[in-house]
Amino acid sequence: EVQLVESGGGLVQAGGSLRLSCAASGYTFDDYDIGWFRQVPGKEREGVSCISTKDGSTNYADSVKGRFSISSDNARKTVALLMNSLKFEDTAIYYCAIYFRCGDLVPGHWGQGTQVTVSS
């Protein structure tokens, strides 16, 4: 059974930083790409960032480019999202998820989410 467990969310002032982590288990890590999406209740899901577990290539939503950085550790089966220069509009629940390839979300395969709240 695929399990994705996020940690690292919290409350931070605008301009601050947070680091999210996700521990994956229950599948062969490099069979899928891995990344993060976020969602504000009542709004649509937004892809944030994704990394290829095969070649390490990354992609980012335009709204976070230059501020967020994704990394993965294939040996430890973890992925991290370093979020700098946080803005009020980054407030959301952040979910770790796996992708057939970045951009192609595996249905239903994401964690329980971690809340990120940025105060203005």
Short mmCIF file of N, CA and C in Angstrom, two decimals, residues 29-76:
data_model
loop_
_atom_site.label_atom_id
_atom_site.label_comp_id
_atom_site.label_asym_id
_atom_site.label_seq_id
_atom_site.Cartn_x
_atom_site.Cartn_y
_atom_site.Cartn_z
N PHE A 29 10.26 3.44 -5.25
CA PHE A 29 10.29 4.90 -5.29
C PHE A 29 10.48 5.47 -6.69
N ASP A 30 11.39 4.89 -7.46
CA ASP A 30 11.67 5.50 -8.76
C ASP A 30 10.78 4.98 -9.89
N ASP A 31 9.70 4.25 -9.51
CA ASP A 31 8.69 3.90 -10.51
C ASP A 31 7.81 5.09 -10.86
N TYR A 32 7.80 6.09 -9.98
CA TYR A 32 6.94 7.27 -10.15
C TYR A 32 7.74 8.53 -9.84
N ASP A 33 7.35 9.62 -10.46
CA ASP A 33 7.84 10.91 -10.04
C ASP A 33 7.08 11.33 -8.79
N ILE A 34 7.57 12.36 -8.13
CA ILE A 34 6.95 12.76 -6.86
C ILE A 34 6.96 14.26 -6.73
N GLY A 35 5.98 14.80 -6.05
CA GLY A 35 5.94 16.25 -5.93
C GLY A 35 4.86 16.72 -4.98
N TRP A 36 4.48 17.96 -5.16
CA TRP A 36 3.56 18.62 -4.24
C TRP A 36 2.48 19.37 -5.01
N PHE A 37 1.28 19.28 -4.50
CA PHE A 37 0.25 20.21 -4.93
C PHE A 37 -0.35 20.84 -3.69
N ARG A 38 -1.09 21.91 -3.87
CA ARG A 38 -1.72 22.58 -2.73
C ARG A 38 -3.18 22.87 -3.04
N GLN A 39 -3.92 23.04 -1.99
CA GLN A 39 -5.34 23.31 -2.17
C GLN A 39 -5.87 24.16 -1.02
N VAL A 40 -6.61 25.16 -1.38
CA VAL A 40 -7.36 25.96 -0.42
C VAL A 40 -8.78 25.44 -0.44
N PRO A 41 -9.38 25.16 0.72
CA PRO A 41 -10.74 24.64 0.73
C PRO A 41 -11.67 25.49 -0.12
N GLY A 42 -12.42 24.82 -0.99
CA GLY A 42 -13.35 25.52 -1.86
C GLY A 42 -12.75 25.96 -3.19
N LYS A 43 -11.44 25.76 -3.34
CA LYS A 43 -10.78 26.13 -4.59
C LYS A 43 -10.16 24.90 -5.24
N GLU A 44 -9.77 25.05 -6.49
CA GLU A 44 -9.18 23.93 -7.21
C GLU A 44 -7.76 23.65 -6.75
N ARG A 45 -7.38 22.40 -6.89
CA ARG A 45 -6.02 21.97 -6.62
C ARG A 45 -5.05 22.70 -7.55
N GLU A 46 -3.87 23.06 -7.02
CA GLU A 46 -2.83 23.72 -7.82
C GLU A 46 -1.53 22.94 -7.70
N GLY A 47 -1.00 22.50 -8.81
CA GLY A 47 0.31 21.86 -8.80
C GLY A 47 1.37 22.87 -8.40
N VAL A 48 2.26 22.48 -7.49
CA VAL A 48 3.29 23.40 -7.01
C VAL A 48 4.65 23.05 -7.61
N SER A 49 5.05 21.81 -7.45
CA SER A 49 6.38 21.41 -7.92
C SER A 49 6.44 19.90 -8.02
N CYS A 50 7.32 19.43 -8.89
CA CYS A 50 7.47 18.00 -9.09
C CYS A 50 8.91 17.71 -9.48
N ILE A 51 9.39 16.51 -9.12
CA ILE A 51 10.75 16.12 -9.47
C ILE A 51 10.74 14.72 -10.05
N SER A 52 11.53 14.52 -11.07
CA SER A 52 11.67 13.20 -11.66
C SER A 52 12.60 12.37 -10.79
N THR A 53 12.15 11.19 -10.41
CA THR A 53 13.00 10.31 -9.61
C THR A 53 14.00 9.57 -10.48
N LYS A 54 13.87 9.72 -11.80
CA LYS A 54 14.80 9.07 -12.72
C LYS A 54 16.01 9.96 -13.01
N ASP A 55 15.75 11.24 -13.33
CA ASP A 55 16.89 12.09 -13.72
C ASP A 55 17.01 13.36 -12.90
N GLY A 56 16.13 13.54 -11.92
CA GLY A 56 16.22 14.70 -11.04
C GLY A 56 15.71 16.00 -11.64
N SER A 57 15.15 15.96 -12.82
CA SER A 57 14.64 17.19 -13.41
C SER A 57 13.44 17.68 -12.61
N THR A 58 13.28 18.98 -12.57
CA THR A 58 12.25 19.58 -11.72
C THR A 58 11.36 20.52 -12.52
N ASN A 59 10.18 20.74 -12.00
CA ASN A 59 9.35 21.81 -12.54
C ASN A 59 8.58 22.49 -11.42
N TYR A 60 8.20 23.72 -11.68
CA TYR A 60 7.56 24.57 -10.68
C TYR A 60 6.41 25.35 -11.30
N ALA A 61 5.39 25.59 -10.49
CA ALA A 61 4.36 26.52 -10.91
C ALA A 61 4.97 27.91 -11.04
N ASP A 62 4.46 28.70 -11.98
CA ASP A 62 4.99 30.06 -12.16
C ASP A 62 4.90 30.86 -10.86
N SER A 63 3.87 30.58 -10.06
CA SER A 63 3.64 31.36 -8.84
C SER A 63 4.71 31.13 -7.77
N VAL A 64 5.49 30.06 -7.90
CA VAL A 64 6.49 29.76 -6.86
C VAL A 64 7.91 29.74 -7.41
N LYS A 65 8.09 29.89 -8.70
CA LYS A 65 9.43 29.86 -9.30
C LYS A 65 10.32 30.91 -8.65
N GLY A 66 11.52 30.47 -8.34
CA GLY A 66 12.49 31.38 -7.74
C GLY A 66 12.37 31.46 -6.23
N ARG A 67 11.29 30.93 -5.68
CA ARG A 67 11.09 30.98 -4.23
C ARG A 67 11.10 29.59 -3.60
N PHE A 68 10.60 28.59 -4.31
CA PHE A 68 10.52 27.23 -3.78
C PHE A 68 11.57 26.36 -4.47
N SER A 69 12.03 25.34 -3.74
CA SER A 69 13.00 24.41 -4.29
C SER A 69 12.65 23.00 -3.84
N ILE A 70 12.57 22.08 -4.80
CA ILE A 70 12.23 20.70 -4.49
C ILE A 70 13.47 19.83 -4.61
N SER A 71 13.56 18.83 -3.74
CA SER A 71 14.66 17.89 -3.80
C SER A 71 14.16 16.52 -3.36
N SER A 72 14.86 15.49 -3.80
CA SER A 72 14.47 14.14 -3.38
C SER A 72 15.70 13.34 -3.01
N ASP A 73 15.50 12.35 -2.19
CA ASP A 73 16.55 11.43 -1.80
C ASP A 73 16.03 10.03 -2.09
N ASN A 74 16.49 9.47 -3.20
CA ASN A 74 15.94 8.16 -3.61
C ASN A 74 16.29 7.06 -2.61
N ALA A 75 17.44 7.14 -2.00
CA ALA A 75 17.84 6.11 -1.04
C ALA A 75 16.93 6.13 0.19
N ARG A 76 16.56 7.32 0.62
CA ARG A 76 15.71 7.44 1.82
C ARG A 76 14.23 7.50 1.48
#
